[in-house]
Amino acid sequence: MNPEPFLQLDRLIHEKGRLGIMSMLAASPELSFTELRTALGMTDGNLTTHIRTLQQEGYVSVAKSYQNNRPLTTCSLTPAGRKAFAGYINLLEQIVKQNKPK
Amino acid sequence: MNPNLAEENLQTIRLLMERSALYRRALAPIMLLAGILGLLAAVIGLYFQVESSRAFAGLWLGTACVAVTSAFLLARRQALKDSEPFWSPPTCRVGQALLPPLLSGLFLGGLPAMLTNNWAADFIMALVWLLFYGCALHSAGFFMARGIKWFGWGFIAGAIVLLLSVQVTGYQGSPLSANWVMGFFFGGLHFAYGIYLYFTEPKNPAA
């Protein structure tokens, strides 16, 4: 087995919680903090930490606004985040392909 | 990395992506159009005094057919404009969620019209349609913007309140009251929600 694709996997995305956030944001233009929290079953603190990590890496952008006089935090993938996620998926597919019986 | 784990990760990613992809296509125009058609049907029903249950069912089922066809064309037009497949996974899921309650409502609501041609059945028919339509919207709301669920609850609550008031007060409605109810809920509510969405929806939605 060629270990190369595995070594190239983006460690930042590979963590389970962050992978969930990236997967959900990849399929939607933007999602609110509440929607992410509900769908992924995370605590506020856990989700905030992961989002901050992804934000620091430039993968996720966070916007704060108001809706019906209530604060609304929405997250979306940046172009860099989208590219990194696509690269991560490609590598996973390579790993699966390598090990399929011929 | 264990290749099975890689495959599991891909499955999880796919599942999460499908779950987060919400149906957002052309909602405001569809709601506005449904509202206008509903109001128009109510005006026709009241002006031409559509009372017998068969004529009432014909008028409103015909309106529903026009509304569904127009909604389909509007959604398809947006999909073509954005070079997206029309039957995207969120569209399929919304369709699957809408179908069972709508078919049940169609059958149960239409039953009085098949059994009797009396105007007294119109009111109950309208309430049954409201109830099932509300359930359909609520089911579809799991794959759409969150407001749709509340919109569905509006229909369900309206139907329950009216059904209870019929039960408690013994009010049978007047020959034209069913047209008023349908006009208010299917016309007025759709139109109001369409206006709300028009001003609040993101301008470049993806399905």
CSV table of C-alpha atoms in Angstrom, one decimal:
chain,number,residue,atom,x,y,z
A,1,MET,CA,0.0,0.0,0.0
A,2,ASN,CA,1.3,3.4,-0.9
A,3,PRO,CA,1.3,5.6,2.2
A,4,GLU,CA,1.7,8.8,0.2
A,5,PRO,CA,-2.0,9.9,0.0
A,6,PHE,CA,-2.4,9.3,3.7
A,7,LEU,CA,0.6,11.4,4.6
A,8,GLN,CA,-0.8,14.2,2.4
A,9,LEU,CA,-4.2,14.3,4.2
A,10,ASP,CA,-4.9,17.7,5.7
A,11,ARG,CA,-4.7,17.0,9.5
A,12,LEU,CA,-6.8,20.1,10.2
A,13,ILE,CA,-9.8,18.7,8.3
A,14,HIS,CA,-9.2,15.1,9.2
A,15,GLU,CA,-10.4,15.7,12.8
A,16,LYS,CA,-14.0,14.3,13.1
A,17,GLY,CA,-15.7,17.4,14.3
A,18,ARG,CA,-14.0,19.7,11.8
A,19,LEU,CA,-14.7,17.2,9.0
A,20,GLY,CA,-18.4,17.4,9.9
A,21,ILE,CA,-18.4,21.2,9.8
A,22,MET,CA,-16.5,21.3,6.5
A,23,SER,CA,-18.8,18.6,4.9
A,24,MET,CA,-22.0,20.5,5.9
A,25,LEU,CA,-20.6,23.8,4.7
A,26,ALA,CA,-19.5,22.3,1.4
A,27,ALA,CA,-23.0,21.5,0.5
A,28,SER,CA,-24.7,24.7,1.5
A,29,PRO,CA,-23.9,28.4,0.7
A,30,GLU,CA,-24.0,29.2,4.4
A,31,LEU,CA,-25.3,27.7,7.6
A,32,SER,CA,-26.1,29.3,10.9
A,33,PHE,CA,-24.3,28.3,14.1
A,34,THR,CA,-27.5,26.8,15.4
A,35,GLU,CA,-28.1,24.7,12.3
A,36,LEU,CA,-24.5,23.3,12.5
A,37,ARG,CA,-24.9,22.6,16.2
A,38,THR,CA,-28.2,20.8,15.8
A,39,ALA,CA,-27.0,18.7,12.8
A,40,LEU,CA,-23.7,17.7,14.3
A,41,GLY,CA,-24.9,17.3,17.9
A,42,MET,CA,-22.0,19.4,19.3
A,43,THR,CA,-21.9,21.6,22.3
A,44,ASP,CA,-21.6,25.4,21.9
A,45,GLY,CA,-18.1,25.4,23.2
A,46,ASN,CA,-16.9,22.5,21.1
A,47,LEU,CA,-18.4,24.0,17.9
A,48,THR,CA,-17.0,27.4,18.6
A,49,THR,CA,-13.5,26.0,19.1
A,50,HIS,CA,-13.5,24.0,15.9
A,51,ILE,CA,-14.9,26.9,13.9
A,52,ARG,CA,-12.3,29.2,15.3
A,53,THR,CA,-9.5,26.7,14.3
A,54,LEU,CA,-10.9,26.5,10.8
A,55,GLN,CA,-11.3,30.3,10.6
A,56,GLN,CA,-7.7,30.8,11.7
A,57,GLU,CA,-6.6,28.5,8.9
A,58,GLY,CA,-8.7,30.6,6.4
A,59,TYR,CA,-11.0,27.7,5.6
A,60,VAL,CA,-14.2,29.2,7.1
A,61,SER,CA,-15.5,32.7,7.3
A,62,VAL,CA,-17.9,33.8,10.0
A,63,ALA,CA,-20.4,36.6,9.7
A,64,LYS,CA,-22.4,38.1,12.5
A,65,SER,CA,-25.7,39.9,11.9
A,66,TYR,CA,-29.1,40.4,13.3
A,67,GLN,CA,-32.3,38.6,12.3
A,68,ASN,CA,-35.6,39.8,13.9
A,69,ASN,CA,-33.5,41.7,16.5
A,70,ARG,CA,-31.6,38.5,17.5
A,71,PRO,CA,-27.9,37.9,16.9
A,72,LEU,CA,-27.3,35.5,14.0
A,73,THR,CA,-23.9,33.9,13.4
A,74,THR,CA,-23.5,32.3,10.0
A,75,CYS,CA,-20.6,30.3,8.6
A,76,SER,CA,-19.5,29.6,5.1
A,77,LEU,CA,-16.5,28.0,3.3
A,78,THR,CA,-13.9,30.3,1.9
A,79,PRO,CA,-12.5,29.5,-1.6
A,80,ALA,CA,-9.4,28.2,0.2
A,81,GLY,CA,-11.6,26.0,2.4
A,82,ARG,CA,-13.4,24.6,-0.6
A,83,LYS,CA,-10.2,23.8,-2.3
A,84,ALA,CA,-8.7,22.1,0.7
A,85,PHE,CA,-11.9,20.1,1.2
A,86,ALA,CA,-11.9,19.0,-2.4
A,87,GLY,CA,-8.2,18.0,-2.1
A,88,TYR,CA,-9.0,16.0,1.1
A,89,ILE,CA,-11.9,14.1,-0.7
A,90,ASN,CA,-9.6,13.3,-3.6
A,91,LEU,CA,-7.0,11.8,-1.3
A,92,LEU,CA,-9.6,9.7,0.5
A,93,GLU,CA,-10.8,8.4,-2.8
A,94,GLN,CA,-7.3,7.6,-3.8
A,95,ILE,CA,-6.8,5.6,-0.6
A,96,VAL,CA,-10.0,3.7,-1.2
A,97,LYS,CA,-9.2,3.1,-4.9
A,98,GLN,CA,-5.7,1.8,-4.1
A,99,ASN,CA,-7.0,-0.9,-1.8
A,100,LYS,CA,-9.9,-2.1,-4.0
A,101,PRO,CA,-9.3,-5.7,-5.3
A,102,LYS,CA,-8.4,-5.6,-9.0
B,1,MET,CA,-4.8,4.8,7.2
B,2,ASN,CA,-7.2,1.9,7.2
B,3,PRO,CA,-8.8,1.9,3.7
B,4,ASN,CA,-12.1,0.9,5.4
B,5,LEU,CA,-11.9,4.0,7.5
B,6,ALA,CA,-11.3,6.1,4.4
B,7,GLU,CA,-14.5,4.7,2.9
B,8,GLU,CA,-16.4,5.3,6.1
B,9,ASN,CA,-15.2,8.9,6.1
B,10,LEU,CA,-16.4,9.3,2.6
B,11,GLN,CA,-19.8,7.9,3.5
B,12,THR,CA,-20.1,10.2,6.5
B,13,ILE,CA,-19.1,13.2,4.4
B,14,ARG,CA,-21.7,12.3,1.8
B,15,LEU,CA,-24.4,11.8,4.4
B,16,LEU,CA,-23.6,15.2,6.1
B,17,MET,CA,-23.5,17.0,2.7
B,18,GLU,CA,-26.8,15.6,1.7
B,19,ARG,CA,-28.3,16.5,5.1
B,20,SER,CA,-27.1,20.1,4.9
B,21,ALA,CA,-28.1,20.7,1.3
B,22,LEU,CA,-31.5,22.5,1.7
B,23,TYR,CA,-34.0,23.2,-1.0
B,24,ARG,CA,-34.0,26.9,-1.6
B,25,ARG,CA,-34.9,27.2,-5.3
B,26,ALA,CA,-37.4,29.9,-6.4
B,27,LEU,CA,-39.4,29.8,-3.1
B,28,ALA,CA,-40.5,33.4,-3.1
B,29,PRO,CA,-41.8,33.4,-6.7
B,30,ILE,CA,-43.5,30.0,-6.1
B,31,MET,CA,-45.2,31.3,-2.9
B,32,LEU,CA,-46.3,34.6,-4.5
B,33,LEU,CA,-47.7,32.7,-7.5
B,34,ALA,CA,-49.6,30.2,-5.3
B,35,GLY,CA,-50.9,33.2,-3.3
B,36,ILE,CA,-52.2,35.0,-6.4
B,37,LEU,CA,-53.8,31.8,-7.8
B,38,GLY,CA,-55.4,31.1,-4.4
B,39,LEU,CA,-56.8,34.6,-4.2
B,40,LEU,CA,-58.0,34.5,-7.8
B,41,ALA,CA,-59.8,31.1,-7.2
B,42,ALA,CA,-61.4,32.5,-4.1
B,43,VAL,CA,-62.7,35.5,-6.1
B,44,ILE,CA,-64.0,33.2,-8.8
B,45,GLY,CA,-65.7,31.0,-6.1
B,46,LEU,CA,-67.3,33.9,-4.4
B,47,TYR,CA,-68.3,35.8,-7.5
B,48,PHE,CA,-69.8,32.8,-9.3
B,49,GLN,CA,-71.2,31.4,-6.0
B,50,VAL,CA,-69.5,28.0,-6.3
B,51,GLU,CA,-71.4,26.1,-3.6
B,52,SER,CA,-71.9,22.5,-4.6
B,53,SER,CA,-69.2,20.3,-3.3
B,54,ARG,CA,-68.3,18.9,-6.7
B,55,ALA,CA,-67.9,22.4,-8.3
B,56,PHE,CA,-66.0,23.5,-5.2
B,57,ALA,CA,-63.6,20.5,-5.4
B,58,GLY,CA,-63.2,21.1,-9.2
B,59,LEU,CA,-62.4,24.8,-8.7
B,60,TRP,CA,-59.8,24.2,-6.0
B,61,LEU,CA,-58.3,21.0,-7.4
B,62,GLY,CA,-58.0,22.8,-10.7
B,63,THR,CA,-56.3,25.7,-9.1
B,64,ALA,CA,-53.9,23.3,-7.2
B,65,CYS,CA,-53.0,21.6,-10.5
B,66,VAL,CA,-52.2,25.0,-12.1
B,67,ALA,CA,-50.2,26.0,-9.0
B,68,VAL,CA,-48.2,22.8,-8.9
B,69,THR,CA,-47.4,23.0,-12.7
B,70,SER,CA,-46.4,26.6,-12.4
B,71,ALA,CA,-44.2,25.9,-9.4
B,72,PHE,CA,-42.6,23.0,-11.3
B,73,LEU,CA,-41.9,25.3,-14.3
B,74,LEU,CA,-40.5,28.1,-12.1
B,75,ALA,CA,-38.1,25.7,-10.3
B,76,ARG,CA,-37.1,24.1,-13.6
B,77,ARG,CA,-36.4,27.5,-15.1
B,78,GLN,CA,-34.1,28.5,-12.2
B,79,ALA,CA,-32.3,25.2,-12.4
B,80,LEU,CA,-31.7,25.7,-16.2
B,81,LYS,CA,-30.6,29.3,-15.6
B,82,ASP,CA,-28.1,28.1,-12.9
B,83,SER,CA,-27.0,25.1,-15.0
B,84,GLU,CA,-28.0,22.7,-12.2
B,85,PRO,CA,-29.8,19.4,-12.4
B,86,PHE,CA,-33.5,19.9,-11.7
B,87,TRP,CA,-33.8,16.7,-9.6
B,88,SER,CA,-31.1,17.6,-7.2
B,89,PRO,CA,-31.1,15.5,-3.9
B,90,PRO,CA,-32.8,18.3,-1.9
B,91,THR,CA,-35.6,18.5,-4.6
B,92,CYS,CA,-36.1,14.7,-4.5
B,93,ARG,CA,-36.3,14.7,-0.7
B,94,VAL,CA,-38.8,17.7,-0.7
B,95,GLY,CA,-40.9,15.8,-3.3
B,96,GLN,CA,-40.8,12.6,-1.2
B,97,ALA,CA,-41.8,14.5,1.9
B,98,LEU,CA,-44.7,16.3,0.2
B,99,LEU,CA,-46.3,13.4,-1.6
B,100,PRO,CA,-47.8,11.2,1.1
B,101,PRO,CA,-49.7,13.9,3.1
B,102,LEU,CA,-50.8,15.6,-0.2
B,103,LEU,CA,-52.2,12.4,-1.6
B,104,SER,CA,-53.9,11.5,1.7
B,105,GLY,CA,-55.4,14.9,1.9
B,106,LEU,CA,-56.5,14.8,-1.7
B,107,PHE,CA,-58.3,11.5,-1.1
B,108,LEU,CA,-59.8,12.2,2.3
B,109,GLY,CA,-60.7,15.8,1.3
B,110,GLY,CA,-62.2,14.7,-2.0
B,111,LEU,CA,-64.3,11.9,-0.4
B,112,PRO,CA,-67.2,14.2,0.7
B,113,ALA,CA,-67.4,15.5,-2.9
B,114,MET,CA,-67.7,11.9,-4.2
B,115,LEU,CA,-70.4,11.0,-1.6
B,116,THR,CA,-72.5,14.1,-1.6
B,117,ASN,CA,-73.0,17.2,-3.7
B,118,ASN,CA,-74.1,19.3,-0.8
B,119,TRP,CA,-72.4,22.6,0.1
B,120,ALA,CA,-72.2,21.6,3.8
B,121,ALA,CA,-69.4,19.2,2.8
B,122,ASP,CA,-67.3,22.1,1.4
B,123,PHE,CA,-66.3,23.5,4.7
B,124,ILE,CA,-65.1,20.1,6.1
B,125,MET,CA,-63.3,19.4,2.8
B,126,ALA,CA,-61.5,22.8,3.0
B,127,LEU,CA,-60.4,22.0,6.6
B,128,VAL,CA,-59.1,18.6,5.8
B,129,TRP,CA,-57.1,20.1,2.9
B,130,LEU,CA,-55.7,22.7,5.2
B,131,LEU,CA,-54.7,20.1,7.7
B,132,PHE,CA,-53.0,17.8,5.3
B,133,TYR,CA,-51.3,20.6,3.4
B,134,GLY,CA,-49.9,21.9,6.7
B,135,CYS,CA,-48.6,18.4,7.4
B,136,ALA,CA,-47.0,18.3,3.9
B,137,LEU,CA,-45.3,21.6,4.4
B,138,HIS,CA,-44.0,20.6,7.8
B,139,SER,CA,-42.5,17.4,6.5
B,140,ALA,CA,-40.9,19.2,3.6
B,141,GLY,CA,-39.6,21.8,6.1
B,142,PHE,CA,-37.0,19.3,7.3
B,143,PHE,CA,-35.3,19.8,3.9
B,144,MET,CA,-36.1,23.5,3.4
B,145,ALA,CA,-35.5,26.8,5.1
B,146,ARG,CA,-36.7,26.7,8.7
B,147,GLY,CA,-39.6,29.1,8.2
B,148,ILE,CA,-41.5,26.5,6.1
B,149,LYS,CA,-42.2,24.4,9.2
B,150,TRP,CA,-43.8,27.4,10.9
B,151,PHE,CA,-45.7,28.1,7.8
B,152,GLY,CA,-47.0,24.5,7.9
B,153,TRP,CA,-47.9,24.9,11.5
B,154,GLY,CA,-50.0,28.0,10.5
B,155,PHE,CA,-52.2,25.8,8.3
B,156,ILE,CA,-52.4,23.0,10.9
B,157,ALA,CA,-53.3,25.4,13.7
B,158,GLY,CA,-55.9,27.2,11.5
B,159,ALA,CA,-57.5,23.8,10.5
B,160,ILE,CA,-57.6,22.6,14.1
B,161,VAL,CA,-59.1,25.8,15.5
B,162,LEU,CA,-61.8,25.9,12.8
B,163,LEU,CA,-62.5,22.1,13.2
B,164,LEU,CA,-62.9,22.7,17.0
B,165,SER,CA,-65.1,25.7,16.5
B,166,VAL,CA,-67.3,23.7,14.2
B,167,GLN,CA,-67.5,20.9,16.8
B,168,VAL,CA,-68.1,23.2,19.8
B,169,THR,CA,-70.4,25.8,18.3
B,170,GLY,CA,-72.1,23.5,15.8
B,171,TYR,CA,-71.5,26.0,13.1
B,172,GLN,CA,-71.9,24.4,9.7
B,173,GLY,CA,-70.7,27.3,7.6
B,174,SER,CA,-72.5,29.2,5.0
B,175,PRO,CA,-72.7,28.1,1.3
B,176,LEU,CA,-69.7,30.3,0.5
B,177,SER,CA,-67.7,30.1,3.7
B,178,ALA,CA,-65.4,27.3,2.4
B,179,ASN,CA,-64.3,29.7,-0.4
B,180,TRP,CA,-63.4,32.3,2.2
B,181,VAL,CA,-61.4,29.8,4.2
B,182,MET,CA,-59.5,28.6,1.2
B,183,GLY,CA,-58.9,32.1,-0.1
B,184,PHE,CA,-57.6,33.3,3.2
B,185,PHE,CA,-55.3,30.3,3.8
B,186,PHE,CA,-54.2,29.2,0.3
B,187,GLY,CA,-54.4,32.7,-1.2
B,188,GLY,CA,-53.6,35.2,1.6
B,189,LEU,CA,-51.1,33.2,3.6
B,190,HIS,CA,-49.1,32.1,0.5
B,191,PHE,CA,-49.1,35.7,-0.8
B,192,ALA,CA,-47.9,37.1,2.6
B,193,TYR,CA,-45.2,34.5,3.0
B,194,GLY,CA,-44.1,35.1,-0.6
B,195,ILE,CA,-43.7,38.8,0.1
B,196,TYR,CA,-41.8,38.0,3.3
B,197,LEU,CA,-39.4,35.6,1.4
B,198,TYR,CA,-39.0,38.1,-1.4
B,199,PHE,CA,-37.4,40.6,1.0
B,200,THR,CA,-35.5,38.2,3.2
B,201,GLU,CA,-34.3,35.4,1.0
B,202,PRO,CA,-30.7,35.4,-0.3
B,203,LYS,CA,-30.7,36.4,-4.0
B,204,ASN,CA,-28.6,33.5,-5.4
B,205,PRO,CA,-30.0,30.4,-3.8
B,206,ALA,CA,-28.8,26.9,-4.7
B,207,ALA,CA,-31.0,23.9,-4.7
